Short mmCIF file of C-alpha atoms in Angstrom, two decimals:
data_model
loop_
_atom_site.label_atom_id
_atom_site.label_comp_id
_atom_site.label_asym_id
_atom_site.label_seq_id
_atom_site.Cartn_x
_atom_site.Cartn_y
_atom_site.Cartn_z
CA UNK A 1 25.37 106.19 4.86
CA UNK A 2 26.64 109.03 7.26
CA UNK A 3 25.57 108.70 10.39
CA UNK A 4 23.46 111.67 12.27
CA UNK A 5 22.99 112.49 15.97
CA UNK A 6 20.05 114.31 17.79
CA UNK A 7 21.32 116.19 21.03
CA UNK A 8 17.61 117.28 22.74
CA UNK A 9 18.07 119.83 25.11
CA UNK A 10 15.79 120.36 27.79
CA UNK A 11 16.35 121.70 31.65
CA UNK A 12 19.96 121.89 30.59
CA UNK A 13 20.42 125.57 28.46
CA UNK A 14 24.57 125.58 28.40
CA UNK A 15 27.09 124.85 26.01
CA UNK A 16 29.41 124.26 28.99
CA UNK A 17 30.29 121.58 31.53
CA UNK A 18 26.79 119.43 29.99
CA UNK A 19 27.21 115.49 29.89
CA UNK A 20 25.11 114.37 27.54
CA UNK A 21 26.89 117.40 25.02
CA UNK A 22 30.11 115.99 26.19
CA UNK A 23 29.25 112.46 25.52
CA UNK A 24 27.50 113.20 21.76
CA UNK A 25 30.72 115.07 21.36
CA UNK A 26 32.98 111.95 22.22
CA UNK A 27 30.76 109.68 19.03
CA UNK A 28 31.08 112.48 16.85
CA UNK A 29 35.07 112.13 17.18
CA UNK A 30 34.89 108.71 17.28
CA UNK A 31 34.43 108.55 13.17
CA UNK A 32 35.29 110.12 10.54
CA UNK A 33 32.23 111.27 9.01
CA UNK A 34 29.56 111.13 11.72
CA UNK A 35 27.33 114.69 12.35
CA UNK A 36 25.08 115.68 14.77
CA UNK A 37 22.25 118.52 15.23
CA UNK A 38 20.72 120.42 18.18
CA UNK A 39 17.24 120.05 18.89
CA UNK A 40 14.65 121.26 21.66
CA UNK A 41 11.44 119.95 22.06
CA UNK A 42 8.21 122.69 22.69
CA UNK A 43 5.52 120.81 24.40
CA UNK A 44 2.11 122.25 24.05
CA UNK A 45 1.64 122.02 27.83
CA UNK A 46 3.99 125.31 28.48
CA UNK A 47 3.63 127.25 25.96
CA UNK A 48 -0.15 126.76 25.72
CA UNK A 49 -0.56 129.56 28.84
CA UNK A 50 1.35 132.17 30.33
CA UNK A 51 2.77 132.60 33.89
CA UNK A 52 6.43 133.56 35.10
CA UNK A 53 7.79 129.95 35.53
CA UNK A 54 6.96 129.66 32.12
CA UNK A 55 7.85 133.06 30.82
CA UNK A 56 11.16 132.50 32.56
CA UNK A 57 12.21 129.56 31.17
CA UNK A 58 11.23 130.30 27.73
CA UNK A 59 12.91 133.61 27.93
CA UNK A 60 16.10 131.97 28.98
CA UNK A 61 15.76 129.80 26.00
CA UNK A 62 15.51 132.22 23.26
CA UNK A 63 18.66 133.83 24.83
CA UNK A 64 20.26 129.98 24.68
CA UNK A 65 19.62 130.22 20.73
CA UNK A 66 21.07 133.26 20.25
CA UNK A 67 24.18 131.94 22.34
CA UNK A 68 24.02 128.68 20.14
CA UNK A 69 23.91 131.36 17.11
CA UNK A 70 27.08 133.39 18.23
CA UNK A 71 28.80 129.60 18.78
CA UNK A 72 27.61 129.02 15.02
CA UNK A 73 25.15 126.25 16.27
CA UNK A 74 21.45 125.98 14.94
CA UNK A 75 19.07 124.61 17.53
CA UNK A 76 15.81 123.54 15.58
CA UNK A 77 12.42 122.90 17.10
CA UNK A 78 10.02 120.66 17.04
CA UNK A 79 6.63 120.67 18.40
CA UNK A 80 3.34 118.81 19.49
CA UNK A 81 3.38 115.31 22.19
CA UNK A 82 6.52 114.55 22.58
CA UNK A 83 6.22 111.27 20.83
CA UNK A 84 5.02 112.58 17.21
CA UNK A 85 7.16 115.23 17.68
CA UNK A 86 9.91 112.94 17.62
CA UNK A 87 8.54 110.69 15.40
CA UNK A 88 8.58 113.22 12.92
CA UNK A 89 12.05 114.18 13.50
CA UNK A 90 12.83 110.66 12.31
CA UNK A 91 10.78 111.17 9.28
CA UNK A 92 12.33 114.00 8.40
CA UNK A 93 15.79 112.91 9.00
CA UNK A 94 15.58 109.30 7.67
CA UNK A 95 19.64 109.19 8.29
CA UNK A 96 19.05 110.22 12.35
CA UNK A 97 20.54 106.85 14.20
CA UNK A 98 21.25 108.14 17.62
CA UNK A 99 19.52 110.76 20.02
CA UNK A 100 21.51 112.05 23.17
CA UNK A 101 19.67 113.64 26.42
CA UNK A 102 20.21 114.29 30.00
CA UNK A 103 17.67 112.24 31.51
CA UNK A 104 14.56 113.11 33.94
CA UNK A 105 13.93 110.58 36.48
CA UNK A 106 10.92 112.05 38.15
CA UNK A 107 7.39 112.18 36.33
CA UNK A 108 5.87 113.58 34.63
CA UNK A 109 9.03 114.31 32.77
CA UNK A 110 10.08 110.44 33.04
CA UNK A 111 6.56 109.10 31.42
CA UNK A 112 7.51 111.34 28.16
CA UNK A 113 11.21 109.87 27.83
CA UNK A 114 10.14 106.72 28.17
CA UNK A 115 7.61 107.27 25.46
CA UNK A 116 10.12 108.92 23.20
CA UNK A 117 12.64 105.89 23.98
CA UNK A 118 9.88 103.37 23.00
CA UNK A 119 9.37 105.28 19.52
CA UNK A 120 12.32 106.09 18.79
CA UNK A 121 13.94 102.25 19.93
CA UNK A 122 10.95 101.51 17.22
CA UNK A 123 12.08 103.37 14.77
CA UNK A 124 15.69 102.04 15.09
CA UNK A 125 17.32 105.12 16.34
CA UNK A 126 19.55 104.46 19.41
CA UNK A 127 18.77 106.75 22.60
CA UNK A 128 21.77 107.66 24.89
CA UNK A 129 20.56 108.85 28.57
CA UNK A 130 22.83 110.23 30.95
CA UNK A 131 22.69 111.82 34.44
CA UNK A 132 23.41 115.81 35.10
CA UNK A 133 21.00 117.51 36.83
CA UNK A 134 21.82 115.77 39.79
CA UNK A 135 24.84 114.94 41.66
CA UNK A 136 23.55 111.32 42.52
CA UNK A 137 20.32 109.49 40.72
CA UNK A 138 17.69 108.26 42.73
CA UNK A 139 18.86 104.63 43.32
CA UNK A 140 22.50 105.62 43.72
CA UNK A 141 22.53 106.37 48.11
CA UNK A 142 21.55 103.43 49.22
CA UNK A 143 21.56 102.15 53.37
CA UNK A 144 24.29 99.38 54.01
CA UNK A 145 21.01 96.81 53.67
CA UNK A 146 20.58 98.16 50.20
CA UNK A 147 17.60 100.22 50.58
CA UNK A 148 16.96 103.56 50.00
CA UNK A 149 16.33 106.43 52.52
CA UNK A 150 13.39 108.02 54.42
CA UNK A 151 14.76 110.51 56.07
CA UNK A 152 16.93 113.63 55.23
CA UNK A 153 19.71 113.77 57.90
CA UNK A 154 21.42 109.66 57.29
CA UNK A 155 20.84 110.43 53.43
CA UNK A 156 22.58 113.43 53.89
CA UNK A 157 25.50 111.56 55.61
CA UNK A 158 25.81 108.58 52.88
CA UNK A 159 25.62 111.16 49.97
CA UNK A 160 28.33 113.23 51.33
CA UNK A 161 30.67 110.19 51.19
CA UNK A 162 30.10 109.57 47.91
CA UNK A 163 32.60 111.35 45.16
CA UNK A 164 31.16 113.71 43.04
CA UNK A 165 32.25 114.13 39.05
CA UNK A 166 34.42 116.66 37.79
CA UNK A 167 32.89 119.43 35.40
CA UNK A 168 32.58 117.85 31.71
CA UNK A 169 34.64 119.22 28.76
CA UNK A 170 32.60 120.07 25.85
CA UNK A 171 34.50 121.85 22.50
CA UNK A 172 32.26 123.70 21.18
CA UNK A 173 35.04 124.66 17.92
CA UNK A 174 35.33 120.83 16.96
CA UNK A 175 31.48 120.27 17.24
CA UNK A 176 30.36 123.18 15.40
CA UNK A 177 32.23 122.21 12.29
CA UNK A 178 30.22 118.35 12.39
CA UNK A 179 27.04 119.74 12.27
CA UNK A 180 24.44 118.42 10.26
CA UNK A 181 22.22 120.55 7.95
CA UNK A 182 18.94 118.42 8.20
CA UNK A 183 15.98 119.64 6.37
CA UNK A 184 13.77 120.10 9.15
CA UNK A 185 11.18 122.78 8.74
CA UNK A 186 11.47 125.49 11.43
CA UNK A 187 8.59 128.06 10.54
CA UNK A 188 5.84 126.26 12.71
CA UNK A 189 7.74 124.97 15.55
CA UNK A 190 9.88 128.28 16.31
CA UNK A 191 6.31 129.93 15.46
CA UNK A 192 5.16 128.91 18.74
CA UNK A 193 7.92 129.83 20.42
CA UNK A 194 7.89 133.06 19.00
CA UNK A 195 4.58 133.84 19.54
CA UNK A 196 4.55 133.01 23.56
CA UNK A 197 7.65 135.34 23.63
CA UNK A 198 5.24 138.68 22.33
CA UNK A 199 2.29 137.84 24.68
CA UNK A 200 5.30 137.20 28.41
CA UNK A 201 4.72 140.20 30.40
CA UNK A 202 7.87 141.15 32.87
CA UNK A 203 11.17 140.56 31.04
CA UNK A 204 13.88 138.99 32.97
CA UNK A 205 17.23 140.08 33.18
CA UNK A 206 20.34 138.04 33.76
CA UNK A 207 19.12 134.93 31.80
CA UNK A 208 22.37 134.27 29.99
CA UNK A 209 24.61 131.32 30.96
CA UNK A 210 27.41 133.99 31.72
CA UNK A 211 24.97 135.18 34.40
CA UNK A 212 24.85 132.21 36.02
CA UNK A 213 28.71 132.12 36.18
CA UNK A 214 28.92 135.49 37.27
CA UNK A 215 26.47 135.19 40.29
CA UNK A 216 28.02 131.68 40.76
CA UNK A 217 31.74 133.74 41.26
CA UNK A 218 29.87 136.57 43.24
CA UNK A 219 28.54 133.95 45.75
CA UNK A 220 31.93 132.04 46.14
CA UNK A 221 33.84 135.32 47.01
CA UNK A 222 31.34 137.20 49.26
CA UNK A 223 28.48 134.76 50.42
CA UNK A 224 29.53 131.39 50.65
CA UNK A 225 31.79 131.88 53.72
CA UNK A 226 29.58 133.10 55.52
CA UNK A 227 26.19 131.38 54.64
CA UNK A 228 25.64 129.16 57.29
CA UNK A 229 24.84 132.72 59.09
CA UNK A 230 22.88 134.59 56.94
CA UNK A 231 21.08 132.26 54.66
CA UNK A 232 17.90 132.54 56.99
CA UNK A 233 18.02 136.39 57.27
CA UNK A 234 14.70 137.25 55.15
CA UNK A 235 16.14 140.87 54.52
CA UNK A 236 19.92 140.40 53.61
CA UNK A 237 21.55 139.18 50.56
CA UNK A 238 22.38 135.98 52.17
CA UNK A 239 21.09 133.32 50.12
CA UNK A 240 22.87 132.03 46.34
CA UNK A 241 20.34 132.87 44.28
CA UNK A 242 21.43 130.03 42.33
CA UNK A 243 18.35 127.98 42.23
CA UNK A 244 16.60 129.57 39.13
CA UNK A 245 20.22 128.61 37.16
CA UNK A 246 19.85 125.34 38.35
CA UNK A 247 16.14 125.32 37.38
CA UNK A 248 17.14 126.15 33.48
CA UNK A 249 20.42 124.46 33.15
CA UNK A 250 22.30 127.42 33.21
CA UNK A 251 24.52 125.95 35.85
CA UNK A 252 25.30 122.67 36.45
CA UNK A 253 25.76 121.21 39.76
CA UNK A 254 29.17 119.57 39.34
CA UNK A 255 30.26 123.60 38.43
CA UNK A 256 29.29 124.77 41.27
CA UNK A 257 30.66 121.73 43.50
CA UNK A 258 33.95 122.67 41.79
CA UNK A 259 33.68 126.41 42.45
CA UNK A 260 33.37 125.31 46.09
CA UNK A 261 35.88 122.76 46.34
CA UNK A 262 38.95 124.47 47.62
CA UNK A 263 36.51 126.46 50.61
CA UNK A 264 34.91 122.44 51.59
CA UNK A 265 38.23 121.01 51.77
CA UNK A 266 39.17 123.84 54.44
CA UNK A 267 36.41 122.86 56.22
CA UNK A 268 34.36 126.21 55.57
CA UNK A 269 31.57 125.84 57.24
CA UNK A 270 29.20 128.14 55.10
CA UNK A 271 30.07 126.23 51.99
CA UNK A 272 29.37 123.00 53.84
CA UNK A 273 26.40 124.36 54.72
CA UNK A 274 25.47 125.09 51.03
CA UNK A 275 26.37 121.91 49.94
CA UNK A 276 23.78 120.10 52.20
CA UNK A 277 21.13 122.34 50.82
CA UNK A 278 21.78 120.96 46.93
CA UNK A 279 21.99 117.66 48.67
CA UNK A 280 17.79 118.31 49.25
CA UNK A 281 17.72 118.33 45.48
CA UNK A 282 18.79 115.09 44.92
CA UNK A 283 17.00 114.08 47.75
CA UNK A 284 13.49 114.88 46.86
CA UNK A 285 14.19 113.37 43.50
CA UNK A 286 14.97 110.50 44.88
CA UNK A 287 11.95 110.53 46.96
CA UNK A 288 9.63 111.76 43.84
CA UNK A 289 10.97 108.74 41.26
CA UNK A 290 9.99 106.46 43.59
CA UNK A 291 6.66 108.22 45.06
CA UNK A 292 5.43 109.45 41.52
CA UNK A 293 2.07 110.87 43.61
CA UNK A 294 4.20 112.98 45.15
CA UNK A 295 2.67 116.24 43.70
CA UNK A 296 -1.06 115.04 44.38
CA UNK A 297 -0.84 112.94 47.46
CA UNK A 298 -0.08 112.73 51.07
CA UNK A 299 2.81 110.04 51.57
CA UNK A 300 2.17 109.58 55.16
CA UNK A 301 -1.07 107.19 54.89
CA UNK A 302 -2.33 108.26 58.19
CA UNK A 303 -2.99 111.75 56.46
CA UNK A 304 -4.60 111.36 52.69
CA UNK A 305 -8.15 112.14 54.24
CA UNK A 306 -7.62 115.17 56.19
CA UNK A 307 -10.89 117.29 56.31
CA UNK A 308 -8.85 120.70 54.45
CA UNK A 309 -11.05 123.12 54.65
CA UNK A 310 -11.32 125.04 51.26
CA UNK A 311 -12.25 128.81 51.42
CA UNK A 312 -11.45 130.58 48.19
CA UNK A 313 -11.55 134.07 49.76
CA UNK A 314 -8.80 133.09 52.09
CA UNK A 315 -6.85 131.29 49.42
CA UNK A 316 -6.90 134.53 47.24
CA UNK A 317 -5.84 136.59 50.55
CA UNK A 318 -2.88 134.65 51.09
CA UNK A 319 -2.01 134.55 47.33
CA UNK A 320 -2.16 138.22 47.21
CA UNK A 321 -0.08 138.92 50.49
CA UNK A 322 -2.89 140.46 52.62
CA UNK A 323 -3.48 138.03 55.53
CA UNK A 324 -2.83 141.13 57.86
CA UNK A 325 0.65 138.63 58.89
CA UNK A 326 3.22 141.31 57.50
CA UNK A 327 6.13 138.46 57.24
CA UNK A 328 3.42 136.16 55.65
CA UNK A 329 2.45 139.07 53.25
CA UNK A 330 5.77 140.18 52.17
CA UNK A 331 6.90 136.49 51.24
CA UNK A 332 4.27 136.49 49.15
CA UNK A 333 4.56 139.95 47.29
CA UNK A 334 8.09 138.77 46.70
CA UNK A 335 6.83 135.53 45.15
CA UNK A 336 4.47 138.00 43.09
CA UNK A 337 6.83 140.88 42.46
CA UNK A 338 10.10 138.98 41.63
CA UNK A 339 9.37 135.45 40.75
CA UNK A 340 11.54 134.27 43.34
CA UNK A 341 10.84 133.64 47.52
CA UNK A 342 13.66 133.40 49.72
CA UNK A 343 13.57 129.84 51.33
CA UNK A 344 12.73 130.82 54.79
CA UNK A 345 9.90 132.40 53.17
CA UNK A 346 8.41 129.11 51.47
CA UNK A 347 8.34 127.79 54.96
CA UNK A 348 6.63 130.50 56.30
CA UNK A 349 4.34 130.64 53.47
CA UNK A 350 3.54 127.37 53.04
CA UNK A 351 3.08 126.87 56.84
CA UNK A 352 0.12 129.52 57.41
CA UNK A 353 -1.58 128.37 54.19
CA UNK A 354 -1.80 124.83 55.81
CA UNK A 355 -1.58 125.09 59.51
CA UNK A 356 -3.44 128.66 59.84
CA UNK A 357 -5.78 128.81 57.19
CA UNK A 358 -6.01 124.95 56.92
CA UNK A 359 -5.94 125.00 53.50
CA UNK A 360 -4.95 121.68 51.09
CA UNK A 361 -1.24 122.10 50.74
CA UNK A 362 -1.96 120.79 46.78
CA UNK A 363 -3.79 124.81 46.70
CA UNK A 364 -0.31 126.07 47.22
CA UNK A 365 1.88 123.53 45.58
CA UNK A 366 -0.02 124.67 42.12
CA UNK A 367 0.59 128.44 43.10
CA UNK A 368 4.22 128.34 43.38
CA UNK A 369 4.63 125.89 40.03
CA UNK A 370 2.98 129.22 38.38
CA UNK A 371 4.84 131.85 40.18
CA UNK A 372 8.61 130.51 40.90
CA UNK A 373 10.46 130.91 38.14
CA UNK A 374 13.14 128.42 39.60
CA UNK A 375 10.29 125.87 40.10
CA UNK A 376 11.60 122.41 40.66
CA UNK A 377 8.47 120.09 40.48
CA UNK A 378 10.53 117.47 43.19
CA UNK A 379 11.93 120.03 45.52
CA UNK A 380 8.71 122.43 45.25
CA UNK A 381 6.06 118.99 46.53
CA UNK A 382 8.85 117.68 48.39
CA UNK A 383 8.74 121.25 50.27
CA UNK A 384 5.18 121.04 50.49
CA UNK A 385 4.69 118.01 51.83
CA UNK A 386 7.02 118.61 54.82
CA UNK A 387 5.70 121.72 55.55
CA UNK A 388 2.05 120.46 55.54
CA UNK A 389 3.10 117.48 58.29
CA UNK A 390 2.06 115.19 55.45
CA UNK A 391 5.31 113.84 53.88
CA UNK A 392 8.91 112.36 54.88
CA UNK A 393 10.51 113.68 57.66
CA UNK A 394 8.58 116.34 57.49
CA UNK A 395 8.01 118.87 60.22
CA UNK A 396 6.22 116.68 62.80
CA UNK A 397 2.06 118.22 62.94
CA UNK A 398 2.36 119.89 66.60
CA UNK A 399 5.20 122.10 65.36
CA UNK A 400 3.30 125.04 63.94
CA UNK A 401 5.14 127.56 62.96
CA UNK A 402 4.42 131.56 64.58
CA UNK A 403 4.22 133.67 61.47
CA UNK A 404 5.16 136.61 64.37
CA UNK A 405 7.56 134.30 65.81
CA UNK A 406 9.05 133.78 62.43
CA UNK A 407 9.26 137.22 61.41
CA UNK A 408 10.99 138.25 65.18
CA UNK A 409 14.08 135.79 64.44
CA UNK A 410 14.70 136.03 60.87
CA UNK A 411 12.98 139.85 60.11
CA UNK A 412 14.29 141.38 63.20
CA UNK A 413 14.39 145.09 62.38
CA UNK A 414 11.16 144.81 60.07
CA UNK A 415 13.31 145.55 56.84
CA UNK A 416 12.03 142.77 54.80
CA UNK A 417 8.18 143.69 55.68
CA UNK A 418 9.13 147.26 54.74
CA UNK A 419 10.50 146.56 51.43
CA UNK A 420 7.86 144.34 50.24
CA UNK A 421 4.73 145.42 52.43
CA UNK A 422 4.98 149.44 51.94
CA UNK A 423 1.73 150.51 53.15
CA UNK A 424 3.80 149.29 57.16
CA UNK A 425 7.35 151.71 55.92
CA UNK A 426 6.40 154.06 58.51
CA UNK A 427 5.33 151.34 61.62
CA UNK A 428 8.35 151.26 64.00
CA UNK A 429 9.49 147.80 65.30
CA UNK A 430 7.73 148.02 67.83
CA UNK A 431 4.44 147.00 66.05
CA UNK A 432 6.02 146.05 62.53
CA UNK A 433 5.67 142.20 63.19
CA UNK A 434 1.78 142.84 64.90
CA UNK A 435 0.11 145.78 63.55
CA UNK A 436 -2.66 145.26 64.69
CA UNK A 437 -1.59 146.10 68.25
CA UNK A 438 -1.58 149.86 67.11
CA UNK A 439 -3.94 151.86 68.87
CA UNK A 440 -6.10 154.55 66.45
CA UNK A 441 -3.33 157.29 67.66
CA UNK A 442 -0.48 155.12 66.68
CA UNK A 443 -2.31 154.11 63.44
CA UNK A 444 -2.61 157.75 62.63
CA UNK A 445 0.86 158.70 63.63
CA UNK A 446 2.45 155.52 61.39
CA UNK A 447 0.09 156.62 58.50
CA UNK A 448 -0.56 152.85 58.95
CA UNK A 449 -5.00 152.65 59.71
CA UNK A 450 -5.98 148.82 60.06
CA UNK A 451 -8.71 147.67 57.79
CA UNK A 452 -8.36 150.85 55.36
CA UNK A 453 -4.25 150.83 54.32
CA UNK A 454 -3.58 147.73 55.34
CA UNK A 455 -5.86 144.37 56.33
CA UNK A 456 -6.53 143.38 59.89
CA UNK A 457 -5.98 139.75 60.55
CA UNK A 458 -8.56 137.59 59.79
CA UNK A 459 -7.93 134.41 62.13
CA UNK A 460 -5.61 134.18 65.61
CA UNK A 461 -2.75 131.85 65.13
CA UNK A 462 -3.17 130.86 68.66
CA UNK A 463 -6.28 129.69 67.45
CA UNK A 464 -5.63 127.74 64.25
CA UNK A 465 -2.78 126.04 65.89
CA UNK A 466 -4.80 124.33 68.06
CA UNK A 467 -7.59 123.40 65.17
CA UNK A 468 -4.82 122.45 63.39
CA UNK A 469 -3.54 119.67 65.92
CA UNK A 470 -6.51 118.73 66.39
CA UNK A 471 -6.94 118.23 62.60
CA UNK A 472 -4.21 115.96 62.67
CA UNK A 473 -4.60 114.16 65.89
CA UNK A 474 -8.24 113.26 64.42
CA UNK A 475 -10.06 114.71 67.51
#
């Protein structure tokens, strides 16, 4: 009986440089006779409601089937839990014996491969699990006593050290011409997919893997060398803007380690720099496989009771971007506008929500899982948690950040504000970080009046910073 392969795909859309492609591809050649099929999984948990880390990612996939299409590669769907999704895959390919994936280590992601590994194991099909998200798993930095790391800096050190693979090889001409034909009905599952695609609202542009490649190239030549300088600047185009191909698969890490190699072994420090911040991926997965509350609870003990306070009117101010904190404001009309925050931003962000407004850090988590479209479930808590004082080594709980503080060093000139916030276009620096220092003249002349064009503050940060110490010291 010929024997039939399953590659699932999942957070990893590319027919390039993708292990668990490469290694299917390698026991296809093995034997003469042995096929394999493409397959992606739609779980009813995304596609049952809309928002743009959804619409993104399912967006990007349609555009990976039509690249599969133009490679002459079907991807089929199934749909439903994961595990009678996948049970019926088996019954409708009775000759299926293996099923290759690139595995998820964090929850809850993790729980559903290990239920699909259970029913499949159970139904005598072999599962094949590889790493490729990530440039290290979560047990692979250890300390010299064996253990595994609390804080960022050390981890940082050991990971460095530590050789990272080469890009995988994966030929798509010799794979294409192995495929098997299973009959697998496609009119439901693609149905749903279909469907969610005529309801998205914006459509995103630059979704293609050949995107990610080009934006990878753009950032090599004109960003990278310079990045440890500008990749705080809130209104420059000093940032990758890689995360949301990471977030799909587009790119794969050990691509863009290879893209950088020849500027890191010169020493450069920008790409350095870079390099440490994809080192934060791996590390927050590493701290979110083995702290699977990550996401709903504090990992500092000391802090899982703090009295939040919980004021929806706030919460929907700060969601909306009209706290009356232009820097806090435009971060979040970019998170609204574009899908995407500049990282400096989430700080920022995430900082007022819990240290000014004192609201439950969880409030916010959820908010950006909706609105990034490069949402990373690990990085996005692990983010949360430090900004919120509750996590590891996060920022310690008497180092509140100044929203006008913030938006003086990293906003300077008020060009950010003025892109994003355009009821403050006409404020001069002067007052473009504190509007509300304006007197009524000033209002008037800046076409700028406080409580009618654009909110007055609602709390003092001078204030709040010392309710939120308090909060923390228990007082």
């Amino acid at each position: 009986m010929t024997e039939v392969s399953a590659l699932w795909m999942r957070r990893d859309l590319r027919l390039t440089d993708n292990r668990a492609m490469h290694e299917m591809q390698q026991w296809v050649e093995a034997e003469e006779g042995r096929q394999w099929f493409l397959v992606f999984h739609l779980d009813p948990e995304f596609y049952s409601f809309s928002c743009p880390h959804h619409d993104y990612f399912f967006q990007n996939l349609e555009k990976f089937r039509k690249e599969c299409d133009d490679q002459h590669i079907q991807l089929y769907f199934l749909h439903g839990t994961a595990e009678k999704a996948f049970a019926y895959l088996k019954e409708k390919v009775p000759g299926l014996t293996h099923l290759f994936f690139n595995e998820d280590e964090a929850p809850p992601a993790a729980y559903r491969d290990e239920q699909v590994k259970t029913e499949m194991q159970r139904r005598s099909v072999e599962t094949h699990v590889y790493k490729d998200a990530h440039f290290h798993r979560s047990d692979e930095v250890k300390k010299k006593d064996g253990g595994l790391y609390s804080v960022y800096t050390p981890y940082y050190r050991a990971w460095r050290q530590l050789e990272k693979e080469q890009p995988y090889k994966c030929r798509l001409d010799l794979i294409s011409s192995r495929q098997a034909r299973p009959s697998l009905p496609q009119k439901a599952a693609y149905g749903k997919l279909s469907s969610y695609l005529k309801h998205y609202g914006e459509t995103w542009k630059h979704t293609g893997e050949e995107d990610g490649h080009k934006r990878l190239e753009t950032f090599v030549e004109e960003i990278a060398p310079t990045y440890h300088e500008t990749n705080n600047a809130l209104s420059q185009d000093g940032t990758s803007r890689l995360s949301a191909y990471l977030k799909t698969g587009r790119l794969s890490v050990r691509t863009i380690y290879q893209a950088l190699s020849e500027q890191l072994e010169e020493g450069n420090p920008g790409a350095e720099a870079f390099v440490s911040e994809l080192a934060w991926r791996d590390y927050y997965n590493m701290i979110h496989a083995t702290h699977p509350e990550l996401k709903n609870k504090e990992l500092k003990e000391a802090y899982q009771n703090l009295p939040w306070e919980y004021d929806e009117k706030r919460l929907q101010t700060w969601k909306e971007g009209r706290t009356g904190y232009p820097v806090v404001d435009a971060c979040m009309r970019q998170l609204n506008e574009t899908g995407w925050m500049h990282n400096r931003g989430r700080m920022i962000a995430a900082s007022f929500l819990t240290k000014d407004y004192l609201i439950d850090w969880r409030e916010g988590e959820r908010y950006f899982a909706e609105r990034l479209i490069d949402y990373d479930p690990s990085s996005n808590a692990g983010g949360w948690q430090w900004a919120a004082s509750t996590g590891t080594d996060a920022v310690p709980y008497f180092r509140v950040f100044s929203p006008v503080r913030q938006s003086e060093r990293f906003d300077p000139q008020g060009d950010y504000i003025r892109e994003h916030v355009p009821e403050l276009q006409g404020v001069p620096k002067k007052y473009i970080h504190t509007p509300w220092k304006m007197d009524e003249q000033q209002q008037k002349e800046y076409n700028c009046i406080l409580g009618q064009d654009y909110p007055e503050p609602e709390i003092d940060h001078s204030v709040q910073r010392k309710k939120a110490i308090e909060m923390f010291k228990g007082d």
